[in-house]
PDB file of C-alpha atoms in Angstrom:
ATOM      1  CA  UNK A   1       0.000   0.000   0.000  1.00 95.00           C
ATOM      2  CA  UNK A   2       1.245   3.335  -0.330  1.00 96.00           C
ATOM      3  CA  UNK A   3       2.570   5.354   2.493  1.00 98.00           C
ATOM      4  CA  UNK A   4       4.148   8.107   3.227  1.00 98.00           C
ATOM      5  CA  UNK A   5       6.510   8.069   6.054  1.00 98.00           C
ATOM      6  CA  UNK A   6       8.043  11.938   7.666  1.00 98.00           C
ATOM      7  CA  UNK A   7      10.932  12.239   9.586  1.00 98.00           C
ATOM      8  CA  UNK A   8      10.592  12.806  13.704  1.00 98.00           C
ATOM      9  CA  UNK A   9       9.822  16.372  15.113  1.00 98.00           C
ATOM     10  CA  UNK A  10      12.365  18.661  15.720  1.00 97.00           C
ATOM     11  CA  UNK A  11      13.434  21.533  17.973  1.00 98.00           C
ATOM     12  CA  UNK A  12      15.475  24.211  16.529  1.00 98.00           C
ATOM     13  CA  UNK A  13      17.222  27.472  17.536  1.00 98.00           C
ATOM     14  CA  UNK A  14      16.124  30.644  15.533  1.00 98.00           C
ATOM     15  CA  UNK A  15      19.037  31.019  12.577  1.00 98.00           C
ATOM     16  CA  UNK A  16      19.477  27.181  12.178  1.00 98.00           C
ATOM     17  CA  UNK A  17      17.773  25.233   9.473  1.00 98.00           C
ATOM     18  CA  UNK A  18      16.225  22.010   9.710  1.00 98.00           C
ATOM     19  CA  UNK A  19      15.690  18.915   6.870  1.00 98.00           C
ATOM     20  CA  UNK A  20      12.207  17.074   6.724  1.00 98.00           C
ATOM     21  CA  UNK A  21      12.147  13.783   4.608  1.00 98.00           C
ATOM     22  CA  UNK A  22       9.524  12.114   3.433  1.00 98.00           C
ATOM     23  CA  UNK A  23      10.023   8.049   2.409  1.00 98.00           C
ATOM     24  CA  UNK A  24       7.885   6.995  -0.057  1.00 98.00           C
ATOM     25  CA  UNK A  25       6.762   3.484  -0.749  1.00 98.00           C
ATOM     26  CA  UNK A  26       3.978   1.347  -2.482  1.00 97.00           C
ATOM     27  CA  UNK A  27       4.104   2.792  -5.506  1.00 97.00           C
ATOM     28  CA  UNK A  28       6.536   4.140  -8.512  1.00 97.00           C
ATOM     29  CA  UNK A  29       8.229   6.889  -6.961  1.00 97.00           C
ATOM     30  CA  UNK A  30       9.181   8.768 -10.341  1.00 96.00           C
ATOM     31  CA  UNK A  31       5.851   8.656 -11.582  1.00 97.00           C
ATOM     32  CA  UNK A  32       4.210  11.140  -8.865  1.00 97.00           C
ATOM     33  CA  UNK A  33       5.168  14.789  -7.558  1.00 97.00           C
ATOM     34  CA  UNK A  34       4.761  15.500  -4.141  1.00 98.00           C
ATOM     35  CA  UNK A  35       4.103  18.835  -2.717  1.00 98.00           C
ATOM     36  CA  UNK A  36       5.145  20.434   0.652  1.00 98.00           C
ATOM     37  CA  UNK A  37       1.799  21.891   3.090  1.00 98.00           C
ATOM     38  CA  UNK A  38       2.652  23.560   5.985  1.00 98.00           C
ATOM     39  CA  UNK A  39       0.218  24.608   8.709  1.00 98.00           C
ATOM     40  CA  UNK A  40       1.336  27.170  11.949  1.00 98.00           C
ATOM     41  CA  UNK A  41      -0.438  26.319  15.423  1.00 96.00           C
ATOM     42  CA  UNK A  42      -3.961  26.959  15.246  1.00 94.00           C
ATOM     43  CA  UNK A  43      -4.123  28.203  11.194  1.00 96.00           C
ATOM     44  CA  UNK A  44      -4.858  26.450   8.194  1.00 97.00           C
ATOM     45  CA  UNK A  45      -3.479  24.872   5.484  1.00 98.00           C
ATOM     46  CA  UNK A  46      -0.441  26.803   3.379  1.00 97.00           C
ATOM     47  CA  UNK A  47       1.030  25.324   0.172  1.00 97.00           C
ATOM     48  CA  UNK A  48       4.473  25.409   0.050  1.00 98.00           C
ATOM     49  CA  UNK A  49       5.765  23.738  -3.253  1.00 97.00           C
ATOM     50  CA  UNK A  50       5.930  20.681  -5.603  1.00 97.00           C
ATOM     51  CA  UNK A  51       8.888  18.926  -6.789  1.00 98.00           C
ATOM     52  CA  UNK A  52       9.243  15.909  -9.377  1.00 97.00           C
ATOM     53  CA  UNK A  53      10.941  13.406  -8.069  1.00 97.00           C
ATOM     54  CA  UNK A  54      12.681  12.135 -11.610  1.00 95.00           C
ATOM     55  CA  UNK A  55      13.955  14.847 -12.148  1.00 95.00           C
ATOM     56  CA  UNK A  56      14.283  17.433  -9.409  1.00 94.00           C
ATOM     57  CA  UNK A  57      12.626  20.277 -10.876  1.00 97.00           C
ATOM     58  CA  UNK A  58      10.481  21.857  -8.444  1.00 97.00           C
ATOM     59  CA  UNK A  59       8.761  25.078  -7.816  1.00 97.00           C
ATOM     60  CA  UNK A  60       8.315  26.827  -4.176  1.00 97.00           C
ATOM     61  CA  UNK A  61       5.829  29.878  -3.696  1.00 97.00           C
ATOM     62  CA  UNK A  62       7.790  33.341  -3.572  1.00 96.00           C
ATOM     63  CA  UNK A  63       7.815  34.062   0.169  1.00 95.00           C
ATOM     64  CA  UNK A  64       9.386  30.965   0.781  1.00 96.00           C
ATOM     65  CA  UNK A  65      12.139  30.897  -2.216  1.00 96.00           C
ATOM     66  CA  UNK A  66      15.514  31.449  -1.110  1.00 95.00           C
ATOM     67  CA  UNK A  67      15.172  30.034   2.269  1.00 97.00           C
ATOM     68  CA  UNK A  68      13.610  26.429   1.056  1.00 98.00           C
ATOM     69  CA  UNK A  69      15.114  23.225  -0.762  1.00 98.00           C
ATOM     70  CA  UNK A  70      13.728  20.580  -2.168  1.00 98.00           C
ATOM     71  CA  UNK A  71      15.437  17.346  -3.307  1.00 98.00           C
ATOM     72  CA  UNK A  72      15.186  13.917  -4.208  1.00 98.00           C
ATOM     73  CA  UNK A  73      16.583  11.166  -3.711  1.00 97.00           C
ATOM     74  CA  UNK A  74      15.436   7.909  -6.143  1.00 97.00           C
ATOM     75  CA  UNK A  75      17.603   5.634  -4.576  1.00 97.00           C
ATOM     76  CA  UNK A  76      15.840   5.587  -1.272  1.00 97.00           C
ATOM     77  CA  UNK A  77      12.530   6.912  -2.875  1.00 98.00           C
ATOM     78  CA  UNK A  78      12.755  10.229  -0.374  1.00 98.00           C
ATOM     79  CA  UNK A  79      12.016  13.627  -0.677  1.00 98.00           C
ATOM     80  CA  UNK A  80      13.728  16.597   1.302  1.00 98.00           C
ATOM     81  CA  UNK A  81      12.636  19.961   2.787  1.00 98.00           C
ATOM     82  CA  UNK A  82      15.325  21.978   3.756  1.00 98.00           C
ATOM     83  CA  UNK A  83      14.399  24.905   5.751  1.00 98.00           C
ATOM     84  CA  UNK A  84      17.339  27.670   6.033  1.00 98.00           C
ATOM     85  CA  UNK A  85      17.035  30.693   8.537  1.00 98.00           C
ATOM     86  CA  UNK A  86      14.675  29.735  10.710  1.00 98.00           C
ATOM     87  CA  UNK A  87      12.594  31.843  12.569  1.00 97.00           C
ATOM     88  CA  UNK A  88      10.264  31.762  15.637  1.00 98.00           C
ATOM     89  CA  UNK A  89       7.323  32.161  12.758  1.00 97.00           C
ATOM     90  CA  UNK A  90       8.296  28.882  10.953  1.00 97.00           C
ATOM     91  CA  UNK A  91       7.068  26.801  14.281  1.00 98.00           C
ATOM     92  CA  UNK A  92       4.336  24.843  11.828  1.00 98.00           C
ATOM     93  CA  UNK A  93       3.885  21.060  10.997  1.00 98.00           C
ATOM     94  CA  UNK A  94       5.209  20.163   8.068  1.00 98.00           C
ATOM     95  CA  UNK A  95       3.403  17.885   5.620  1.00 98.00           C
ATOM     96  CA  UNK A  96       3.963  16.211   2.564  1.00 98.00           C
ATOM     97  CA  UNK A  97       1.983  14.502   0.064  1.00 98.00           C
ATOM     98  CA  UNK A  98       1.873  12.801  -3.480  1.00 97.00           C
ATOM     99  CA  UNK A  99       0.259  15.252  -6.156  1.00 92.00           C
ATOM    100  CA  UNK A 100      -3.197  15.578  -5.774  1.00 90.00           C
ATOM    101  CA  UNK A 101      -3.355  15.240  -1.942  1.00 93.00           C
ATOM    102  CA  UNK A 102      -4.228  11.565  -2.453  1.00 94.00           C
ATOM    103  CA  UNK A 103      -1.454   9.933  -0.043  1.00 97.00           C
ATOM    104  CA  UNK A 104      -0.385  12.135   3.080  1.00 98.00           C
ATOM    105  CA  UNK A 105       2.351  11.822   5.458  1.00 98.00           C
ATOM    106  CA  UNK A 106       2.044  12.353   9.194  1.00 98.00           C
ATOM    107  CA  UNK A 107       3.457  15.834   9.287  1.00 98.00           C
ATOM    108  CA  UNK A 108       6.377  16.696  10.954  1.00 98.00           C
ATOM    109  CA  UNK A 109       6.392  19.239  14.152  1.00 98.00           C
ATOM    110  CA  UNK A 110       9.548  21.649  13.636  1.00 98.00           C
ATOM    111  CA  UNK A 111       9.695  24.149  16.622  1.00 98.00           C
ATOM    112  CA  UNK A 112      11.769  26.720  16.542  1.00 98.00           C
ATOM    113  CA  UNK A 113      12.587  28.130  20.381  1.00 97.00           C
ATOM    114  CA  UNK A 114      15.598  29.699  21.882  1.00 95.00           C
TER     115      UNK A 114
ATOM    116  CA  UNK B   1      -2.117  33.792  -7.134  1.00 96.00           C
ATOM    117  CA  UNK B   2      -5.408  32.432  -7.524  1.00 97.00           C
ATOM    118  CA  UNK B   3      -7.305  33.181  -4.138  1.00 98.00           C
ATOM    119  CA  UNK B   4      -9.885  30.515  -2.656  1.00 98.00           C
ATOM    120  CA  UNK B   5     -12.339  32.348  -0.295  1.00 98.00           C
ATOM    121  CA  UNK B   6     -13.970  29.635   1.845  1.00 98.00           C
ATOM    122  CA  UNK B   7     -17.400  30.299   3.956  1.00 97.00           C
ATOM    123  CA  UNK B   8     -18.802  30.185   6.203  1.00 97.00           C
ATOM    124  CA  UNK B   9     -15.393  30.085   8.405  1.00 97.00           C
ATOM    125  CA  UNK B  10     -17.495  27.199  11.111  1.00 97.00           C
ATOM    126  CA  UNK B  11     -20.691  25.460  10.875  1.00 96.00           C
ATOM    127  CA  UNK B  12     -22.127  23.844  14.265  1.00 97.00           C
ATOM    128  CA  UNK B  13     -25.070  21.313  12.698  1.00 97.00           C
ATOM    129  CA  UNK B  14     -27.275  18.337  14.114  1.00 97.00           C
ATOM    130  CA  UNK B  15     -26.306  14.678  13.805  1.00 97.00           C
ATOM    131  CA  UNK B  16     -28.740  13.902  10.549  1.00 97.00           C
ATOM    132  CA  UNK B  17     -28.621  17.398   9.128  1.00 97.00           C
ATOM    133  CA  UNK B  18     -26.646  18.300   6.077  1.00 98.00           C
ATOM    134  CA  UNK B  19     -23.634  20.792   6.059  1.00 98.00           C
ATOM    135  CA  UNK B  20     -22.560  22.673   3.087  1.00 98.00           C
ATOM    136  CA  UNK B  21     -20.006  24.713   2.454  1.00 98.00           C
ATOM    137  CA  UNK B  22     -18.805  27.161  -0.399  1.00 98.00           C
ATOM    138  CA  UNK B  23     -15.418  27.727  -2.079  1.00 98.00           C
ATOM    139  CA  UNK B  24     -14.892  30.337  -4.691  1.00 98.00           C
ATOM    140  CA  UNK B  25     -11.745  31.065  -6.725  1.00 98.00           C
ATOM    141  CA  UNK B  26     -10.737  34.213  -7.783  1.00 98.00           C
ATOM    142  CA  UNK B  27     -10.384  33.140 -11.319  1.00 97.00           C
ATOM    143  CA  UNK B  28     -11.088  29.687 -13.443  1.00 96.00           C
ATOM    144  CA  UNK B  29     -10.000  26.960 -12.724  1.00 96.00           C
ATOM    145  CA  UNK B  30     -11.092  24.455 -15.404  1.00 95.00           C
ATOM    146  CA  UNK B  31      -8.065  22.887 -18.009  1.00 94.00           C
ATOM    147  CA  UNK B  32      -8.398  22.894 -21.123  1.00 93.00           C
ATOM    148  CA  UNK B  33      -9.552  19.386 -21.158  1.00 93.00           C
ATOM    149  CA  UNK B  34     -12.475  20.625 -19.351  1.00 92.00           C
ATOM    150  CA  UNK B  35     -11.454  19.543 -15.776  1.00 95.00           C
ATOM    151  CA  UNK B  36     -12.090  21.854 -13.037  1.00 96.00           C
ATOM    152  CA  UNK B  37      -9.304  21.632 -10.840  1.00 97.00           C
ATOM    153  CA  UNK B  38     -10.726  21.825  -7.312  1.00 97.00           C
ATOM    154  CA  UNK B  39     -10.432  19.420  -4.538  1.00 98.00           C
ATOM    155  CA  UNK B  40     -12.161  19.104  -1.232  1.00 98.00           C
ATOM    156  CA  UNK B  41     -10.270  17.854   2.129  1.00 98.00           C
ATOM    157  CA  UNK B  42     -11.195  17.220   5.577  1.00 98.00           C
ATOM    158  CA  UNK B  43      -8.539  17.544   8.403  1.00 98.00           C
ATOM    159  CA  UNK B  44      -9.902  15.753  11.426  1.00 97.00           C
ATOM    160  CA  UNK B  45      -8.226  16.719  14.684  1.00 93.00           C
ATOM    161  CA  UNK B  46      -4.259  15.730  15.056  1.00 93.00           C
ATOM    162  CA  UNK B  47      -4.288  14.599  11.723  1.00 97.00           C
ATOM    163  CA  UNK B  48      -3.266  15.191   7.969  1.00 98.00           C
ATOM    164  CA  UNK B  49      -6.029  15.958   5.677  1.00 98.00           C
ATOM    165  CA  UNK B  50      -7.449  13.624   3.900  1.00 98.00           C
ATOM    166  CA  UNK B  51      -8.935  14.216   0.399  1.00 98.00           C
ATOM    167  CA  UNK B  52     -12.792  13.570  -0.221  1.00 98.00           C
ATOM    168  CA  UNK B  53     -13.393  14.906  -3.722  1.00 98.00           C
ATOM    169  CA  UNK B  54     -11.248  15.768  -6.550  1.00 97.00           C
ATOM    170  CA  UNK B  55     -11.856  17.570  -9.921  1.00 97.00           C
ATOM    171  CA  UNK B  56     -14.911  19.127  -8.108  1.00 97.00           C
ATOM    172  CA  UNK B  57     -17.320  16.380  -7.808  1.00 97.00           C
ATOM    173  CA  UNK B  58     -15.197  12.639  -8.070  1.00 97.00           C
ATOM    174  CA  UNK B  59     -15.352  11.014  -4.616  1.00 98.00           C
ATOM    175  CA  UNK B  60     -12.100   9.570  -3.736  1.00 97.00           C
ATOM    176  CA  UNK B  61     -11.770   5.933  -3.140  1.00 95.00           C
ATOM    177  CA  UNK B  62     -13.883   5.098   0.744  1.00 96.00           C
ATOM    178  CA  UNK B  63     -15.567   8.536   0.828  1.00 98.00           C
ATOM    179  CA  UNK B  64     -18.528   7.538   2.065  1.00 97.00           C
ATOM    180  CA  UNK B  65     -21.802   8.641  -0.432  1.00 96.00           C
ATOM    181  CA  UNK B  66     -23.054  11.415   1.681  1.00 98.00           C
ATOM    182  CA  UNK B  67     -19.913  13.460   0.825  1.00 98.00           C
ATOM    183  CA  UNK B  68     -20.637  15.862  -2.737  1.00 98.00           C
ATOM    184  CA  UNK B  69     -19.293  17.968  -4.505  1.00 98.00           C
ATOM    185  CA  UNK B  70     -20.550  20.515  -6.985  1.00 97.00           C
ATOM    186  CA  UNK B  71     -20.256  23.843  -9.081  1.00 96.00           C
ATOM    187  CA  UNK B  72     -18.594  25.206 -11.696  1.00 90.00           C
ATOM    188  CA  UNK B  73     -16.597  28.905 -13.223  1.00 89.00           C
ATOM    189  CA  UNK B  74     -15.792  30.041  -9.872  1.00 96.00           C
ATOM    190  CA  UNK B  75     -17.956  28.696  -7.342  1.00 97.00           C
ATOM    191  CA  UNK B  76     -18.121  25.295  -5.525  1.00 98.00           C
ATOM    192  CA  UNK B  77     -19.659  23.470  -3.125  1.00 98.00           C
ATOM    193  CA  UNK B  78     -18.890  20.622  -0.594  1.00 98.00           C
ATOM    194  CA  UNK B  79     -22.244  19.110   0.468  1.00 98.00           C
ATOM    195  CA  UNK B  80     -22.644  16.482   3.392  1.00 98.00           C
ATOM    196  CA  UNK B  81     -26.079  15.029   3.229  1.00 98.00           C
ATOM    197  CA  UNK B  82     -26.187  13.370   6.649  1.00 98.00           C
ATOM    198  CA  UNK B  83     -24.032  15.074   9.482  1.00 97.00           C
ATOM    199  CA  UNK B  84     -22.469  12.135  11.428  1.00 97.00           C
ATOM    200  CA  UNK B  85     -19.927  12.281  14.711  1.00 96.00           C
ATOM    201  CA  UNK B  86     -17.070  11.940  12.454  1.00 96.00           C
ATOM    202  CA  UNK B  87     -17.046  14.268   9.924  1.00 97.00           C
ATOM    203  CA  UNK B  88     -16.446  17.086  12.352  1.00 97.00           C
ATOM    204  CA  UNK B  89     -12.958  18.880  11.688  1.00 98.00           C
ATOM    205  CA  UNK B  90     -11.571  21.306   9.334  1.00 98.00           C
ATOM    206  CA  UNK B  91     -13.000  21.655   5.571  1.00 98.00           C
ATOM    207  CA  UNK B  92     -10.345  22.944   3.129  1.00 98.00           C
ATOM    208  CA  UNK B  93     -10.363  23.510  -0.772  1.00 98.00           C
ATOM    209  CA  UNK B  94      -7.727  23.490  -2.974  1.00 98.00           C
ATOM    210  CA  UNK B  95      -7.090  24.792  -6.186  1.00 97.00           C
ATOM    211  CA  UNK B  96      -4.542  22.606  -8.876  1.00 95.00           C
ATOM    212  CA  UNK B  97      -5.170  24.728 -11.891  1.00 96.00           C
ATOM    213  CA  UNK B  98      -2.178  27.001 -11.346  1.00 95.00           C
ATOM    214  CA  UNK B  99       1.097  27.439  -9.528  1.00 94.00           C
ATOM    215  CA  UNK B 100       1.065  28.448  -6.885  1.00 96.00           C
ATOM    216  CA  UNK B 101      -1.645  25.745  -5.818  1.00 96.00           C
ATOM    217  CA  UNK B 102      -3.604  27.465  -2.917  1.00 97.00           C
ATOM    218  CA  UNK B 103      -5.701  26.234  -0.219  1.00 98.00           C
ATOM    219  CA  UNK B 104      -9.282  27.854   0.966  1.00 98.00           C
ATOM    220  CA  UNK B 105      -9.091  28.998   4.668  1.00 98.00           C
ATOM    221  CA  UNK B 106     -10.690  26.454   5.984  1.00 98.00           C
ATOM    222  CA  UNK B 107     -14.478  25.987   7.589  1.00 98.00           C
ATOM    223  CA  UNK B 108     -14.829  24.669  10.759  1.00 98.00           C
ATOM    224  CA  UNK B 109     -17.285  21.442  11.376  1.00 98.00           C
ATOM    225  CA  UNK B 110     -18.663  20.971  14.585  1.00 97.00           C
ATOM    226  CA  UNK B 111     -21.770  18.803  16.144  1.00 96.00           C
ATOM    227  CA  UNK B 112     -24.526  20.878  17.858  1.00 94.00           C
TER     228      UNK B 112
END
């Protein structure tokens, strides 16, 4: 079956930057994008970005350009979120998912506190 | 960016009663292979959404039948038929007609 597995929560100082993966499995990882959601305490639901996993291309709203990375790995079948410069406003759960929302991962809590 | 206005922002109904909620985009949102490009999610509490309707008004896979989804241009609709226990949580849309894909702010299901 296809899951979506995120890396553990993590606690970061303000400055520092933090990497969320995402293992994929059950399915051909090549053949679907996933895209990045992230969601603050208490707000809703903000889309972040897409990347393909065959090739790499990928495309990250404006705000967040600059500060975010997104990579793949097709020899583990992972994606990565790299986020650089972290600030007390990036506390959020991170999610990803394979295009079209169909398969989610469990999020991942990044909190950034000094 | 296309901008999904979502209302009303909560909806407290009886077990039985339907729900319905409205999503409009600021712009089109249907390819030019005639698919309108809006999906419906519910976020139940502590955990990722899950999708209940795509292109508009396809169920997804074990969405149960009382979950709908209609409209076209601009202006959608999630419909739930029958209110029960577990559909309360958070209602999102979601445009995937053009980058930057955006989200609806969300509506609020609750039991009265």
């Amino acid at each position: 079956q296809v899951q979506l597995v995120q890396s553990e929560s993590e606690m970061k100082r303000p400055g520092t930057s933090v990497k969320v993966s995402c293992k994929t499995s059950g399915y051909t990882f090549t053949k679907f994008g996933i895209i990045w959601v992230r969601q603050a305490p208490g707000q809703g639901l903000e889309w972040m970005g897409w990347i393909n996993p065959d090739n790499g291309r990928n495309y990250l709203v404006e705000r967040l350009q600059g500060r975010v990375a997104l990579t793949s790995d097709t020899s583990t079948s992972t994606v990565h979120m790299e986020l650089t410069r972290l600030t007390f406003d990036d506390t959020a759960i991170f999610y990803c998912a394979r295009s079209g929302g169909t398969f989610w991962g469990q999020g991942t809590l990044v909190t950034v506190s000094s | 960016d296309i901008v999904m206005t979502q209302t009303p922002l909560s909806l407290s109904v009886s077990p039985g009663q339907p729900a319905v909620i409205s999503c409009k985009s600021s712009q089109s949102i249907r390819n030019d292979d005639g698919k309108t490009l809006l999906y419906w999610f519910l976020q139940k509490p502590g955990q990722p959404p899950q999708l209940l309707i795509y292109e508009a008004f396809n169920r997804f896979s074990g969405v149960p039948d009382r979950f709908s989804g209609s409209g076209s241009g601009t202006d959608f609709t999630l419909k739930i038929s029958r209110l029960e226990a577990e559909d309360v949580g958070l209602y999102y849309c979601l445009q995937n007609f053009q980058l930057p894909f955006t989200f609806g702010g969300g509506t609020k299901v609750e039991i009265k």
